[in-house]
Coordinates of C-alpha atoms and ligand atoms in Angstrom, one line a residue:
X1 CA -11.4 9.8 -1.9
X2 CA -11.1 7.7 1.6
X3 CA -8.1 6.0 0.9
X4 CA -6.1 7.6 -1.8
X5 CA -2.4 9.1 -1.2
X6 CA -0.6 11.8 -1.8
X7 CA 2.5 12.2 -3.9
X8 CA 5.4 14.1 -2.3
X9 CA 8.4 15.4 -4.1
X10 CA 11.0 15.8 -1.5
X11 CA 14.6 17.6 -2.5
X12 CA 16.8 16.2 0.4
X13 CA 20.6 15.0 0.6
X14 CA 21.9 11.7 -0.3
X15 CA 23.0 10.5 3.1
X16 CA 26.3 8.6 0.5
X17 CA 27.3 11.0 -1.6
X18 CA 26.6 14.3 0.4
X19 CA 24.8 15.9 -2.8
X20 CA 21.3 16.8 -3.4
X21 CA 18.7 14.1 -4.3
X22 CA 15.1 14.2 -5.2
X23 CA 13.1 11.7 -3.8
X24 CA 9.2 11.0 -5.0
X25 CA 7.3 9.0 -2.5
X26 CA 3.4 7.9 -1.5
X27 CA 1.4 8.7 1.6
X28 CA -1.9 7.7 1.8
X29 CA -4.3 10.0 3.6
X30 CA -5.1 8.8 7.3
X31 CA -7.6 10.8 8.3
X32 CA -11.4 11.3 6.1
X33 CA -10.9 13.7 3.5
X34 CA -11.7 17.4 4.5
X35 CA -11.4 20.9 2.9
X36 CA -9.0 22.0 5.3
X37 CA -5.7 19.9 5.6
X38 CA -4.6 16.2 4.8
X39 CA -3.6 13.8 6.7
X40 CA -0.9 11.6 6.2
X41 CA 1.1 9.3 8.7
X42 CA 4.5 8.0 8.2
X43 CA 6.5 5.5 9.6
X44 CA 10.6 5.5 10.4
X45 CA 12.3 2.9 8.1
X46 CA 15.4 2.1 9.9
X47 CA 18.0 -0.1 8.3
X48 CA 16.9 -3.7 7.7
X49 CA 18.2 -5.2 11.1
X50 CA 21.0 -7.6 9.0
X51 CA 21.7 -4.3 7.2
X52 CA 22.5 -2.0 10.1
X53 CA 25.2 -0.1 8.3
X54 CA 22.6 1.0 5.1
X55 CA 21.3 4.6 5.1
X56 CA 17.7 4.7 6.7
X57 CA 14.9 5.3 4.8
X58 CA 15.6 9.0 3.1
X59 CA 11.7 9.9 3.1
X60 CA 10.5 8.7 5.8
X61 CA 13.9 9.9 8.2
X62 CA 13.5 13.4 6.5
X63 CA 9.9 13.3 7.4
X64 CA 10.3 12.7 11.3
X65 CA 13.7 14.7 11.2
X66 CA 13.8 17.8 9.3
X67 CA 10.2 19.2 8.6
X68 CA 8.8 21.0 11.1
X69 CA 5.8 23.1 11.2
X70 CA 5.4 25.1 8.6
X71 CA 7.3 23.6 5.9
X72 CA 6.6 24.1 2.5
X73 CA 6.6 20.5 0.7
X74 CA 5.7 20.0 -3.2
X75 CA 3.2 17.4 -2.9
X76 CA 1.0 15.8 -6.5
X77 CA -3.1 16.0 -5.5
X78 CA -4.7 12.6 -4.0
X79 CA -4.7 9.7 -6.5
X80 CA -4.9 6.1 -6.5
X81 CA -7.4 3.3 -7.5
X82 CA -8.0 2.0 -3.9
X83 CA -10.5 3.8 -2.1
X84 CA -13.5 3.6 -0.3
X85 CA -16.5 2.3 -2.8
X86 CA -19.6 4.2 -2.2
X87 CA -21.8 2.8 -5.3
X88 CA -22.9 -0.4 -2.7
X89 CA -23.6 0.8 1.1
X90 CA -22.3 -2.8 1.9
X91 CA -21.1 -3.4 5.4
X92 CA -17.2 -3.2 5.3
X93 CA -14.5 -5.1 5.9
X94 CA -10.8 -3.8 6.6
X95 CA -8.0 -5.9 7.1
X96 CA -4.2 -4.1 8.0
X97 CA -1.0 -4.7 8.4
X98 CA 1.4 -2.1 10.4
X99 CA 1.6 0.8 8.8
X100 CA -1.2 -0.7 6.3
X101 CA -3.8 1.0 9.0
X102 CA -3.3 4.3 7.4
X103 CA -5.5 4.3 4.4
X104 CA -7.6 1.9 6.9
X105 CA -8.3 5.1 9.0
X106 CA -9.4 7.1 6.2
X107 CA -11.9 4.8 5.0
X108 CA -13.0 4.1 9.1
X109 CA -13.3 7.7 9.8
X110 CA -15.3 8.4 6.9
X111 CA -18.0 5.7 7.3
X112 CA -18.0 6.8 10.9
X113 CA -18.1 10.1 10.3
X114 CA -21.4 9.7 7.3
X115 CA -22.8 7.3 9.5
X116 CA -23.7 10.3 12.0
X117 CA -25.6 11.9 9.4
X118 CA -27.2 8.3 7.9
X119 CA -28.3 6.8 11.1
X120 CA -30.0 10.7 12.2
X121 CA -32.1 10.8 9.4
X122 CA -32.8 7.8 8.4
X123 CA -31.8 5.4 11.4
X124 CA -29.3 3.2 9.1
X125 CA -25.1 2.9 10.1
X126 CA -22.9 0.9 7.5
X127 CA -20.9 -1.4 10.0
X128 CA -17.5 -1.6 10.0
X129 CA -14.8 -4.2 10.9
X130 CA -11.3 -3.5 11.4
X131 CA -8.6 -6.5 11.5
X132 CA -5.7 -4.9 12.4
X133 CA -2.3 -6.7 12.4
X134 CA 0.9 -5.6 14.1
X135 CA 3.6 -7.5 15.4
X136 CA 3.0 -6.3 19.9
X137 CA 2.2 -3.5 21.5
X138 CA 5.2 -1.2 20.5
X139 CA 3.9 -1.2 16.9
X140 CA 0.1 -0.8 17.8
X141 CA -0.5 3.1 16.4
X142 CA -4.0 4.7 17.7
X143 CA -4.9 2.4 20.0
X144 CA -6.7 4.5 22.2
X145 CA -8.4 6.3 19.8
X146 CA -9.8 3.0 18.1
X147 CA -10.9 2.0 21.4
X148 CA -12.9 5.0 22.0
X149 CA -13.8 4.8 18.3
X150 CA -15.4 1.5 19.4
X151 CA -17.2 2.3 22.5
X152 CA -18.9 5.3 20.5
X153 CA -20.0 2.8 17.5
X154 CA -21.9 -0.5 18.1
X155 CA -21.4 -0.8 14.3
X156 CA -17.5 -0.6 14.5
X157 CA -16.1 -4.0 15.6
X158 CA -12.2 -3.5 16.2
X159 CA -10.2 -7.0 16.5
X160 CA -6.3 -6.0 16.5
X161 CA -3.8 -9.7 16.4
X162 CA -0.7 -9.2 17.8
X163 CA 1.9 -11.6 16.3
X164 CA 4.4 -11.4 19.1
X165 CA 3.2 -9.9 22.3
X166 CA 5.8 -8.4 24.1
X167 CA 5.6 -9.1 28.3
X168 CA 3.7 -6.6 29.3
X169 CA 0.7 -7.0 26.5
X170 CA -2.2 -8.4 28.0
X171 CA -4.3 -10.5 25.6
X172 CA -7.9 -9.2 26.1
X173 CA -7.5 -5.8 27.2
X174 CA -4.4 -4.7 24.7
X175 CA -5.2 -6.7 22.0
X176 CA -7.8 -9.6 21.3
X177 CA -6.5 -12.3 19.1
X178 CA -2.4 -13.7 19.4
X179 CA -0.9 -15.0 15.8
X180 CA -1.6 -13.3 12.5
X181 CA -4.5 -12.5 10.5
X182 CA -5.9 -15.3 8.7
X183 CA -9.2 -16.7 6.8
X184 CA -9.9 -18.5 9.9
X185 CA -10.6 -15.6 12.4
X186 CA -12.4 -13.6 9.6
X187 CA -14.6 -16.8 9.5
X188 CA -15.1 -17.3 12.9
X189 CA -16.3 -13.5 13.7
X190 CA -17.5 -12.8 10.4
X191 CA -21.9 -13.1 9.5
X192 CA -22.3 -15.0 6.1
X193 CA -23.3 -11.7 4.7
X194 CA -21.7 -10.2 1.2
X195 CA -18.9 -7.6 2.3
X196 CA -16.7 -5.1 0.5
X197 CA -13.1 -5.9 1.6
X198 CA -10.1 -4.1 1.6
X199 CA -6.7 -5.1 2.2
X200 CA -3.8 -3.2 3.2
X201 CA -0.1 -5.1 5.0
X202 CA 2.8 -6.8 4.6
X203 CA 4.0 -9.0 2.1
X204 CA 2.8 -12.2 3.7
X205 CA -0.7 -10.9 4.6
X206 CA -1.5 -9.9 0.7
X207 CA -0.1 -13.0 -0.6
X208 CA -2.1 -15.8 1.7
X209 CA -5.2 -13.3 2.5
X210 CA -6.4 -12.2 -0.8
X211 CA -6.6 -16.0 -2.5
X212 CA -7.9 -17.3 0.7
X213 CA -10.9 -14.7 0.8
X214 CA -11.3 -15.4 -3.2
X215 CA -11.2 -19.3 -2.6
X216 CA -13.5 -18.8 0.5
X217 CA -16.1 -17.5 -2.4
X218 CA -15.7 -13.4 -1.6
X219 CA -16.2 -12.2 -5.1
X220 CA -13.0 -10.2 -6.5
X221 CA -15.3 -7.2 -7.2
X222 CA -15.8 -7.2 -3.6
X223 CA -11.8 -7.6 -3.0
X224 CA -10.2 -4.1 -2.8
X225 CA -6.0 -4.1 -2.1
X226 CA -3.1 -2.0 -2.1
X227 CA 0.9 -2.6 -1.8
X228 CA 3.1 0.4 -0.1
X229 CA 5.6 -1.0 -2.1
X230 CA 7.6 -3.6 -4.4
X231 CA 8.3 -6.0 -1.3
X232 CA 4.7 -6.3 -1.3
X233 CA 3.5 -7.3 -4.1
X234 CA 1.2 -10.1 -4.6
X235 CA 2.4 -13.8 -5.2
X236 CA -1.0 -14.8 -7.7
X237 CA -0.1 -11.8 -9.8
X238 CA 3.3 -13.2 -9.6
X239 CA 2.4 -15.7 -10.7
X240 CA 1.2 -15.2 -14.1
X241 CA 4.4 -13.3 -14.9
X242 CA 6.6 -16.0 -13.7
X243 CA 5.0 -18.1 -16.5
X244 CA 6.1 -15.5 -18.9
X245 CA 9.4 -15.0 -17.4
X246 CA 9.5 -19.1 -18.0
X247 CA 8.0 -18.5 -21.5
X248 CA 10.2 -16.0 -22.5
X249 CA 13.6 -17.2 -20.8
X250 CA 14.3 -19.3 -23.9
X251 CA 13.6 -16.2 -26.1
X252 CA 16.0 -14.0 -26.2
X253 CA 14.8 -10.8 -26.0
X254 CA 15.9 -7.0 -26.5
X255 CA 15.7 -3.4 -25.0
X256 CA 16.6 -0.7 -27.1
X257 CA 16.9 2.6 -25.0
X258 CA 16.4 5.2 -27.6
X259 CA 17.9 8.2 -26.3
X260 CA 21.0 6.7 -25.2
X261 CA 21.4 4.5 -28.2
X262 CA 21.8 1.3 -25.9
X263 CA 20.3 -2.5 -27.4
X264 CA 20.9 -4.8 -24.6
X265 CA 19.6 -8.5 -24.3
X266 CA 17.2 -8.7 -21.4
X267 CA 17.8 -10.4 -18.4
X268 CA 15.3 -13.0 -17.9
X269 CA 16.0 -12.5 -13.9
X270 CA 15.3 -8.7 -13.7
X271 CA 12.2 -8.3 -11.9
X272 CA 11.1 -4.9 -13.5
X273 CA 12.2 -3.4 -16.6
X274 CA 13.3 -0.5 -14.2
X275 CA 15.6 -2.9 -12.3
X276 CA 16.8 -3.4 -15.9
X277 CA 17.6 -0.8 -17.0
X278 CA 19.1 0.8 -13.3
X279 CA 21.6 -2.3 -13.6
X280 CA 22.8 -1.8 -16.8
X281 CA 23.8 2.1 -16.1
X282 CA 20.9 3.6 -17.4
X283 CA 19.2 7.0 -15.8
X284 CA 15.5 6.7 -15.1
X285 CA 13.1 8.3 -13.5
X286 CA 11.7 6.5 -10.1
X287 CA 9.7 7.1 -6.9
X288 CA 7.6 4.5 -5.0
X289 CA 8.9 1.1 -7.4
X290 CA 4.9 0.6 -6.8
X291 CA 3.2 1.5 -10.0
X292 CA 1.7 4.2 -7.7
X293 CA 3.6 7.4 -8.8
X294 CA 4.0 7.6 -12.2
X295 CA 7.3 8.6 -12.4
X296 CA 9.0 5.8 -13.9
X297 CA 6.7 6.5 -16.8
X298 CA 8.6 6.0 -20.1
X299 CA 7.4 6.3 -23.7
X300 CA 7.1 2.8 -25.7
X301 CA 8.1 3.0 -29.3
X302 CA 7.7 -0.6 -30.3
X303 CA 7.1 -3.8 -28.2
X304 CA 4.7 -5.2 -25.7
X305 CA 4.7 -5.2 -21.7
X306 CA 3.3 -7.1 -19.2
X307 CA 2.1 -6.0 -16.2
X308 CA 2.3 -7.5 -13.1
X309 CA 0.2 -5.8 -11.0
X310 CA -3.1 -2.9 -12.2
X311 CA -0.7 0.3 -12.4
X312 CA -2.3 3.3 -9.8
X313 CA -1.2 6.0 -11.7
X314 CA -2.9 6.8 -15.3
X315 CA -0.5 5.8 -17.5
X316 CA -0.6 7.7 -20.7
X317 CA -0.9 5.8 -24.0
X318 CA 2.1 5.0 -26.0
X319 CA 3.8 4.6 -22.7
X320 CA 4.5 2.2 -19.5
X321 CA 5.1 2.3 -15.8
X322 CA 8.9 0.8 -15.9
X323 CA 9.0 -0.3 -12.2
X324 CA 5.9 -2.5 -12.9
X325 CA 6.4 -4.2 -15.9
X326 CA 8.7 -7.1 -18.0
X327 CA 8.7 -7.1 -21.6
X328 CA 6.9 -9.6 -23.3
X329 CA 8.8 -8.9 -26.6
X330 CA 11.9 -6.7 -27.9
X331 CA 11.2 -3.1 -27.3
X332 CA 12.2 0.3 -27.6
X333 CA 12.0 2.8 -24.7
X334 CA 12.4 6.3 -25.0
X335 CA 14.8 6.9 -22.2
Ligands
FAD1 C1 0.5 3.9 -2.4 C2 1.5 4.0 -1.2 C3 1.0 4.5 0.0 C4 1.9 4.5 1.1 N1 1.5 4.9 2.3 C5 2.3 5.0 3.4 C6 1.8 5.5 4.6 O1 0.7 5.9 4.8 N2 2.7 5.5 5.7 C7 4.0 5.1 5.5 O2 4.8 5.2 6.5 N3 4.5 4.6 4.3 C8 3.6 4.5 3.3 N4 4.1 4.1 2.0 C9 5.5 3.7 1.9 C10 6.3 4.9 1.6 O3 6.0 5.5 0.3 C11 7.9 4.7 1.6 O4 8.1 3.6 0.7 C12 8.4 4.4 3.0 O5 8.2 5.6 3.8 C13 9.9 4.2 2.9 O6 10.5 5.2 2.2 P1 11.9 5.8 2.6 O7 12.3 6.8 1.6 O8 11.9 6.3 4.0 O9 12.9 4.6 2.6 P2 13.9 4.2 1.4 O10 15.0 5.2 1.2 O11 13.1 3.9 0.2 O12 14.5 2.9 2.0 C14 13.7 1.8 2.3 C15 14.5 0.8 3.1 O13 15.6 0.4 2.4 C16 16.8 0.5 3.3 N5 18.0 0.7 2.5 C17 18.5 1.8 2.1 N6 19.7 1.6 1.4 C18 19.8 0.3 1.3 C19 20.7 -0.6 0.7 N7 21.8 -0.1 0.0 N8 20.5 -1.9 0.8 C20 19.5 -2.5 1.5 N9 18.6 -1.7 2.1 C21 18.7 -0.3 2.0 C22 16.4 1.6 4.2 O14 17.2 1.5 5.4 C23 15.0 1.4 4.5 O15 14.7 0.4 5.5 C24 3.2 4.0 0.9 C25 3.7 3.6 -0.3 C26 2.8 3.5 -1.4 C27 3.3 3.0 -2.7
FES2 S1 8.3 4.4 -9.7 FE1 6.3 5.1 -9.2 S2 5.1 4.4 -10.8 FE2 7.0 3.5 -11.2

């Protein structure tokens, strides 16, 4: 479906310790879906700039470094909850954040792409908007083939913000609006017509946008959103699970890993039960920290979770997604 991602399992070397490692991580597709290839575009993840001396990222540098054409890569069918919604041809809105745009492309490309087809035969085109946030011109990926994109399709309307245009970005020709994506420029440009939405950046965009288009009176059926990772996740969902955290602080609560024989109090301050257990020596599973990949999956035995955001993989019964949840009473984990 426009919008899913695939699951590679890469088998790579820890840039630290010089020994193999297996990394699982999530690409969403970037281009419509099609019978002969997938797309998938991916992003180099330096070192956070007050960092410099950490590793880069070890997928995405492997990516742009070591596989060439040809490649054979291990890679999990296309999954994932957030993808284009073809029950209601409702006129769509995308909103993006950097590398956000991929999944954004996918869903674009297809509407474009069945609105060939639609608007021959029976002269209708689902229109499309695409708010596309990057920080200047250095960050802006397919720009010229959005612009064509837009000059083909009076139904597409492209408005890309740039939040710090560098010198030579011209305001009008290389992008249209300065600052960052907010309620405000969605109102202004927007028709008071019901939309599908979907929402794809940065931390900051998910946390102010989505409340603000659900306060604005956009119904949350009509609110579709994804996180590429843990640093995104959103504050309202947050929210409810720092009330627990409160709730729960003053009881004192405890893991019991199974396998390893190992009770430990919990640690109100842990923001996952797969932070947990990684801090207290423990060997589990993980890939995206996202609730995306399923490999943190870990059989419950007894207890209760709570989770802080709808998991994306299918989580099978009698388990939980570790990097996802906080325990909302003692439990036992099979790991
Ligand atoms: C559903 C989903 C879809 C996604 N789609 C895309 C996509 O289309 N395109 C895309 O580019 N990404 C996408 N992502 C994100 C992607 O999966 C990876 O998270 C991303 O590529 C970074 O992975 P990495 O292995 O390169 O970095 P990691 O190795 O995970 O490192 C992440 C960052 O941490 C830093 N770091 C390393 N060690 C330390 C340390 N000790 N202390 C502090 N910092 C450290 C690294 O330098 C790097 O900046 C998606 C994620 C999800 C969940
Ligand atoms: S690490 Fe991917 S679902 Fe938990």
């Amino acid at each position: 479906m426009p919008g899913q991602f695939l699951t590679f399992r890469l088998q790579l070397e820890d840039p630290v310790r010089h020994e193999p490692k297996t990394v699982v991580r999530c690409y969403s597709l970037s281009d419509r879906p099609n019978p002969d290839y997938y797309r998938v575009s991916i992003k180099r993840a330096p070192p956070p700039a007050e960092q410099p001396d950490v590793p880069a990222g070890l997928s995405s540098s492997f990516f742009h470094d070591r596989v060439q054409e040809g490649a054979r890569l291990m890679v999990k069918a296309p999954s994932g909850h957030f993808h284009l919604m073809t029950d209601e041809p409702l006129p769509i809105v995308l909103v993006c954040g950097g590398i956000g745009i991929t999944p954004m492309l996918s869903i674009l490309n297809t509407v474009m792409f069945s609105n060939l087809y639609t608007v021959m035969f029976c002269g209708i085109s689902r229109e499309v908007w695409l708010y596309y946030g990057v920080r200047n011109g250095a960050e802006h990926v397919m720009k010229e083939y959005l612009e064509s994109l837009q000059k083909a399709h009076p139904n597409f309307h492209l408005h890309v913000c740039y939040s710090s245009p560098a010198e030579e970005d011209v305001e009008g020709v290389d992008y249209h609006h300065r600052g960052w994506i907010d309620l405000q420029l969605l109102r202004s440009t927007l028709k008071l017509v019901r939309y599908q939405f979907y929402v794809c950046g940065p931390r900051q965009m998910m946390e102010t946008l989505v409340p603000a288009l659900e306060e604005w009176g956009v119904d949350s059926d009509d609110i579709h959103y994804e996180s590429f990772g843990p640093a995104s996740l959103i504050e309202h969902e947050n929210l409810a699970r720092q009330v627990t955290k409160g709730e729960t602080a003053t009881q004192a609560i405890t893991i019991t890993f199974s396998k390893s024989g190992k009770s430990i109090p919990w640690d109100p301050g842990a923001d996952s039960l797969l932070e947990f257990a990684e801090s207290n020596g423990l060997e589990v599973g993980s890939g995206c920290r996202a609730g995306s990949c399923g490999c943190c999956q870990t059989g419950l035995a007894a207890g209760e979770v709570d989770y802080h955001q709808e998991p994306d993989a299918d989580v099978d019964s009698g388990h939980c997604l570790l990097c996802i949840t906080t325990p909302r009473s003692d439990l036992t984990l099979v790991a």
